[in-house]
Amino acid sequence: FALALYLQDGRYMAVMTGVGGVVVVWSLQNLQAVPRLRSAWPILKAHLRLRRHSRQLLRLAAWLEAEAAQSRSLDELWSKYERLAARLGVDAIRGSVDGQEKAWPSHPVAPEAACWRLHHSWTTPRRVDIEFLCRPDRLTFDEFEHVASLAGEAWHKAVLRWDRSAASVSPHN
Protein backbone atom coordinates (compact mmCIF):
# COMPACT_ATOMS: atom_id res chain seq x y z
CA PHE A 1 0.00 0.00 0.00
CA ALA A 2 2.95 2.26 0.50
CA LEU A 3 3.67 1.79 -3.19
CA ALA A 4 0.18 3.12 -4.00
CA LEU A 5 0.78 6.24 -1.96
CA TYR A 6 4.11 6.75 -3.67
CA LEU A 7 2.77 6.30 -7.21
CA GLN A 8 1.15 9.42 -8.60
CA ASP A 9 0.37 11.05 -5.29
CA GLY A 10 -2.23 8.42 -4.31
CA ARG A 11 -4.13 8.31 -7.59
CA TYR A 12 -4.02 4.52 -7.61
CA MET A 13 -5.00 4.07 -3.97
CA ALA A 14 -8.51 2.70 -4.74
CA VAL A 15 -7.16 0.25 -7.32
CA MET A 16 -4.44 -1.00 -5.00
CA THR A 17 -6.91 -1.38 -2.13
CA GLY A 18 -9.19 -3.45 -4.37
CA VAL A 19 -6.32 -5.63 -5.54
CA GLY A 20 -5.22 -6.09 -1.94
CA GLY A 21 -8.73 -7.14 -0.93
CA VAL A 22 -8.92 -9.70 -3.73
CA VAL A 23 -5.55 -11.12 -2.71
CA VAL A 24 -6.66 -11.41 0.94
CA VAL A 25 -9.96 -13.16 0.04
CA TRP A 26 -8.20 -15.50 -2.40
CA SER A 27 -5.60 -16.37 0.22
CA LEU A 28 -8.22 -17.07 2.88
CA GLN A 29 -10.13 -19.33 0.48
CA ASN A 30 -6.99 -21.26 -0.42
CA LEU A 31 -6.26 -21.72 3.29
CA GLN A 32 -9.92 -22.83 3.64
CA ALA A 33 -10.50 -20.20 6.29
CA VAL A 34 -13.69 -19.05 4.51
CA PRO A 35 -16.04 -21.10 2.30
CA ARG A 36 -15.97 -20.71 -1.46
CA LEU A 37 -17.92 -17.79 -2.82
CA ARG A 38 -21.37 -18.91 -3.90
CA SER A 39 -22.40 -18.95 -7.49
CA ALA A 40 -24.63 -16.11 -8.61
CA TRP A 41 -27.03 -18.56 -10.34
CA PRO A 42 -29.19 -19.45 -7.26
CA ILE A 43 -29.53 -15.76 -6.42
CA LEU A 44 -30.51 -14.90 -9.99
CA LYS A 45 -32.94 -17.83 -10.12
CA ALA A 46 -34.67 -16.71 -6.91
CA HIS A 47 -34.89 -13.15 -8.23
CA LEU A 48 -36.45 -14.34 -11.50
CA ARG A 49 -39.04 -16.43 -9.60
CA LEU A 50 -40.01 -13.37 -7.54
CA ARG A 51 -40.37 -11.30 -10.71
CA ARG A 52 -42.58 -13.97 -12.28
CA HIS A 53 -44.78 -14.08 -9.17
CA SER A 54 -44.97 -10.27 -9.16
CA ARG A 55 -46.00 -9.98 -12.80
CA GLN A 56 -48.65 -12.66 -12.46
CA LEU A 57 -50.06 -11.20 -9.24
CA LEU A 58 -50.13 -7.64 -10.50
CA ARG A 59 -52.08 -8.77 -13.58
CA LEU A 60 -54.52 -10.72 -11.43
CA ALA A 61 -54.84 -7.82 -8.97
CA ALA A 62 -55.77 -5.43 -11.78
CA TRP A 63 -58.34 -7.94 -13.03
CA LEU A 64 -59.78 -8.39 -9.51
CA GLU A 65 -60.04 -4.65 -8.95
CA ALA A 66 -61.91 -4.22 -12.24
CA GLU A 67 -64.21 -7.12 -11.34
CA ALA A 68 -64.84 -5.65 -7.88
CA ALA A 69 -66.76 -2.76 -9.39
CA GLN A 70 -69.10 -5.26 -11.08
CA SER A 71 -69.62 -7.49 -8.03
CA ARG A 72 -73.02 -7.30 -6.41
CA SER A 73 -71.98 -8.76 -3.06
CA LEU A 74 -68.98 -9.55 -0.92
CA ASP A 75 -69.59 -13.26 -1.52
CA GLU A 76 -69.35 -12.71 -5.27
CA LEU A 77 -66.14 -10.70 -4.81
CA TRP A 78 -64.65 -13.47 -2.63
CA SER A 79 -65.49 -16.10 -5.26
CA LYS A 80 -63.53 -14.00 -7.77
CA TYR A 81 -60.66 -13.68 -5.29
CA GLU A 82 -60.59 -17.48 -5.02
CA ARG A 83 -59.51 -17.59 -8.68
CA LEU A 84 -56.52 -15.44 -7.75
CA ALA A 85 -55.91 -17.55 -4.63
CA ALA A 86 -55.72 -20.75 -6.65
CA ARG A 87 -52.69 -19.38 -8.54
CA LEU A 88 -50.71 -18.12 -5.53
CA GLY A 89 -49.04 -21.34 -4.44
CA VAL A 90 -50.19 -20.98 -0.82
CA ASP A 91 -52.14 -23.62 1.09
CA ALA A 92 -54.92 -21.56 2.65
CA ILE A 93 -56.31 -18.05 2.95
CA ARG A 94 -58.69 -16.69 5.54
CA GLY A 95 -60.22 -13.30 5.14
CA SER A 96 -62.83 -11.18 6.80
CA VAL A 97 -64.54 -7.90 6.09
CA ASP A 98 -66.28 -6.35 9.10
CA GLY A 99 -66.41 -9.75 10.77
CA GLN A 100 -67.87 -11.59 7.78
CA GLU A 101 -65.39 -14.46 7.42
CA LYS A 102 -64.31 -16.25 4.26
CA ALA A 103 -61.87 -19.12 3.72
CA TRP A 104 -60.09 -20.72 0.80
CA PRO A 105 -60.09 -23.62 0.41
CA SER A 106 -63.14 -24.42 2.49
CA HIS A 107 -61.43 -27.49 4.01
CA PRO A 108 -57.99 -27.58 5.70
CA VAL A 109 -55.19 -28.80 3.45
CA ALA A 110 -52.22 -28.99 5.82
CA PRO A 111 -51.75 -28.97 9.57
CA GLU A 112 -51.56 -25.32 10.57
CA ALA A 113 -48.62 -25.91 12.92
CA ALA A 114 -46.45 -26.86 9.93
CA CYS A 115 -47.31 -23.71 7.97
CA TRP A 116 -45.88 -20.23 7.74
CA ARG A 117 -48.44 -17.51 8.49
CA LEU A 118 -48.73 -13.93 7.39
CA HIS A 119 -51.56 -11.68 8.53
CA HIS A 120 -52.57 -8.27 7.15
CA SER A 121 -55.13 -5.89 8.65
CA TRP A 122 -56.52 -2.58 7.44
CA THR A 123 -59.05 -0.28 8.99
CA THR A 124 -60.49 1.93 6.31
CA PRO A 125 -64.22 2.47 6.00
CA ARG A 126 -64.39 -1.27 6.78
CA ARG A 127 -62.23 -3.60 8.88
CA VAL A 128 -60.38 -5.88 6.42
CA ASP A 129 -58.25 -8.82 7.60
CA ILE A 130 -56.55 -11.53 5.59
CA GLU A 131 -54.24 -14.36 6.64
CA PHE A 132 -52.15 -16.60 4.40
CA LEU A 133 -50.82 -20.05 5.28
CA CYS A 134 -48.16 -21.95 3.35
CA ARG A 135 -46.11 -25.11 3.91
CA PRO A 136 -42.34 -24.58 3.59
CA ASP A 137 -42.11 -27.12 0.75
CA ARG A 138 -44.38 -25.05 -1.54
CA LEU A 139 -42.56 -21.70 -1.61
CA THR A 140 -39.46 -20.22 -0.02
CA PHE A 141 -40.19 -17.88 2.86
CA ASP A 142 -39.18 -14.84 0.77
CA GLU A 143 -41.54 -15.93 -2.03
CA PHE A 144 -44.35 -16.60 0.45
CA GLU A 145 -43.91 -13.21 2.10
CA HIS A 146 -43.83 -11.46 -1.28
CA VAL A 147 -46.86 -13.31 -2.68
CA ALA A 148 -48.87 -12.84 0.52
CA SER A 149 -48.12 -9.11 0.60
CA LEU A 150 -49.17 -8.57 -3.01
CA ALA A 151 -52.26 -10.77 -2.69
CA GLY A 152 -53.26 -9.07 0.56
CA GLU A 153 -52.95 -5.68 -1.06
CA ALA A 154 -55.01 -6.91 -4.02
CA TRP A 155 -57.80 -8.05 -1.67
CA HIS A 156 -57.76 -4.76 0.20
CA LYS A 157 -57.94 -2.69 -3.00
CA ALA A 158 -60.72 -4.91 -4.36
CA VAL A 159 -62.78 -4.47 -1.18
CA LEU A 160 -62.29 -0.69 -1.33
CA ARG A 161 -63.31 -0.64 -5.00
CA TRP A 162 -66.33 -2.85 -4.30
CA ASP A 163 -67.32 -0.63 -1.37
CA ARG A 164 -67.08 2.54 -3.51
CA SER A 165 -69.10 1.03 -6.36
CA ALA A 166 -71.73 -0.36 -3.97
CA ALA A 167 -72.04 3.05 -2.30
CA SER A 168 -72.42 4.79 -5.66
CA VAL A 169 -75.36 2.59 -6.64
CA SER A 170 -78.48 4.09 -5.18
CA PRO A 171 -81.97 2.57 -5.30
CA HIS A 172 -83.36 5.91 -6.57
CA ASN A 173 -81.48 5.77 -9.92
XYZ file of C-alpha atoms in Angstrom:
173
model
C 0.000 0.000 0.000
C 2.947 2.264 0.503
C 3.668 1.787 -3.194
C 0.184 3.121 -4.004
C 0.784 6.242 -1.956
C 4.115 6.746 -3.665
C 2.775 6.304 -7.207
C 1.154 9.416 -8.604
C 0.373 11.055 -5.289
C -2.227 8.415 -4.308
C -4.132 8.315 -7.591
C -4.020 4.517 -7.614
C -5.003 4.075 -3.967
C -8.507 2.702 -4.744
C -7.163 0.253 -7.320
C -4.439 -1.003 -5.004
C -6.910 -1.380 -2.130
C -9.192 -3.451 -4.367
C -6.319 -5.635 -5.545
C -5.219 -6.092 -1.938
C -8.731 -7.137 -0.926
C -8.919 -9.703 -3.728
C -5.547 -11.124 -2.707
C -6.658 -11.415 0.938
C -9.956 -13.165 0.041
C -8.197 -15.499 -2.404
C -5.603 -16.366 0.222
C -8.225 -17.072 2.881
C -10.125 -19.331 0.480
C -6.994 -21.263 -0.416
C -6.264 -21.721 3.286
C -9.921 -22.829 3.640
C -10.501 -20.200 6.293
C -13.690 -19.053 4.514
C -16.042 -21.096 2.301
C -15.968 -20.711 -1.461
C -17.915 -17.790 -2.817
C -21.372 -18.914 -3.903
C -22.396 -18.951 -7.491
C -24.633 -16.115 -8.612
C -27.029 -18.556 -10.336
C -29.186 -19.446 -7.256
C -29.531 -15.756 -6.424
C -30.511 -14.896 -9.988
C -32.936 -17.825 -10.117
C -34.669 -16.709 -6.912
C -34.894 -13.153 -8.234
C -36.451 -14.337 -11.500
C -39.035 -16.425 -9.602
C -40.012 -13.369 -7.536
C -40.368 -11.297 -10.712
C -42.580 -13.973 -12.280
C -44.783 -14.078 -9.167
C -44.968 -10.271 -9.161
C -46.001 -9.975 -12.797
C -48.647 -12.662 -12.460
C -50.060 -11.203 -9.244
C -50.131 -7.636 -10.500
C -52.081 -8.775 -13.582
C -54.521 -10.722 -11.433
C -54.835 -7.824 -8.969
C -55.767 -5.435 -11.781
C -58.342 -7.944 -13.033
C -59.779 -8.388 -9.512
C -60.038 -4.645 -8.946
C -61.909 -4.222 -12.236
C -64.211 -7.123 -11.344
C -64.835 -5.652 -7.876
C -66.760 -2.762 -9.394
C -69.099 -5.257 -11.078
C -69.620 -7.493 -8.034
C -73.023 -7.304 -6.413
C -71.977 -8.759 -3.056
C -68.978 -9.545 -0.916
C -69.593 -13.262 -1.516
C -69.348 -12.713 -5.271
C -66.142 -10.701 -4.809
C -64.645 -13.469 -2.627
C -65.486 -16.099 -5.263
C -63.528 -14.003 -7.768
C -60.660 -13.682 -5.287
C -60.591 -17.478 -5.023
C -59.506 -17.588 -8.683
C -56.521 -15.435 -7.752
C -55.914 -17.550 -4.629
C -55.723 -20.753 -6.652
C -52.693 -19.381 -8.536
C -50.712 -18.123 -5.534
C -49.043 -21.341 -4.443
C -50.191 -20.979 -0.825
C -52.140 -23.625 1.094
C -54.924 -21.565 2.654
C -56.307 -18.049 2.945
C -58.692 -16.694 5.543
C -60.216 -13.297 5.136
C -62.828 -11.179 6.798
C -64.540 -7.897 6.092
C -66.285 -6.348 9.097
C -66.411 -9.755 10.772
C -67.871 -11.590 7.778
C -65.392 -14.457 7.422
C -64.307 -16.252 4.259
C -61.873 -19.119 3.723
C -60.092 -20.719 0.796
C -60.090 -23.621 0.408
C -63.137 -24.416 2.487
C -61.433 -27.491 4.005
C -57.994 -27.576 5.697
C -55.188 -28.800 3.447
C -52.224 -28.987 5.816
C -51.751 -28.971 9.574
C -51.555 -25.322 10.568
C -48.622 -25.915 12.919
C -46.451 -26.860 9.929
C -47.312 -23.706 7.969
C -45.885 -20.235 7.742
C -48.438 -17.507 8.487
C -48.727 -13.928 7.394
C -51.560 -11.680 8.532
C -52.567 -8.272 7.149
C -55.130 -5.887 8.653
C -56.523 -2.581 7.443
C -59.052 -0.277 8.991
C -60.491 1.930 6.307
C -64.223 2.466 6.004
C -64.385 -1.271 6.782
C -62.230 -3.603 8.878
C -60.380 -5.875 6.423
C -58.253 -8.824 7.595
C -56.550 -11.531 5.588
C -54.243 -14.356 6.639
C -52.150 -16.596 4.404
C -50.818 -20.048 5.283
C -48.163 -21.951 3.354
C -46.114 -25.106 3.905
C -42.339 -24.577 3.588
C -42.114 -27.124 0.750
C -44.380 -25.054 -1.538
C -42.556 -21.695 -1.609
C -39.458 -20.223 -0.017
C -40.186 -17.876 2.864
C -39.185 -14.843 0.768
C -41.536 -15.934 -2.026
C -44.345 -16.596 0.453
C -43.910 -13.205 2.101
C -43.826 -11.461 -1.278
C -46.855 -13.313 -2.676
C -48.872 -12.838 0.519
C -48.119 -9.108 0.601
C -49.168 -8.566 -3.011
C -52.264 -10.772 -2.688
C -53.262 -9.071 0.562
C -52.946 -5.675 -1.059
C -55.007 -6.915 -4.019
C -57.799 -8.052 -1.672
C -57.759 -4.758 0.202
C -57.943 -2.694 -2.999
C -60.721 -4.907 -4.355
C -62.775 -4.468 -1.177
C -62.289 -0.692 -1.331
C -63.314 -0.638 -5.003
C -66.331 -2.849 -4.302
C -67.319 -0.630 -1.365
C -67.080 2.542 -3.509
C -69.095 1.030 -6.358
C -71.730 -0.364 -3.968
C -72.035 3.053 -2.302
C -72.422 4.795 -5.659
C -75.362 2.592 -6.635
C -78.476 4.093 -5.177
C -81.975 2.570 -5.304
C -83.360 5.905 -6.570
C -81.478 5.769 -9.920
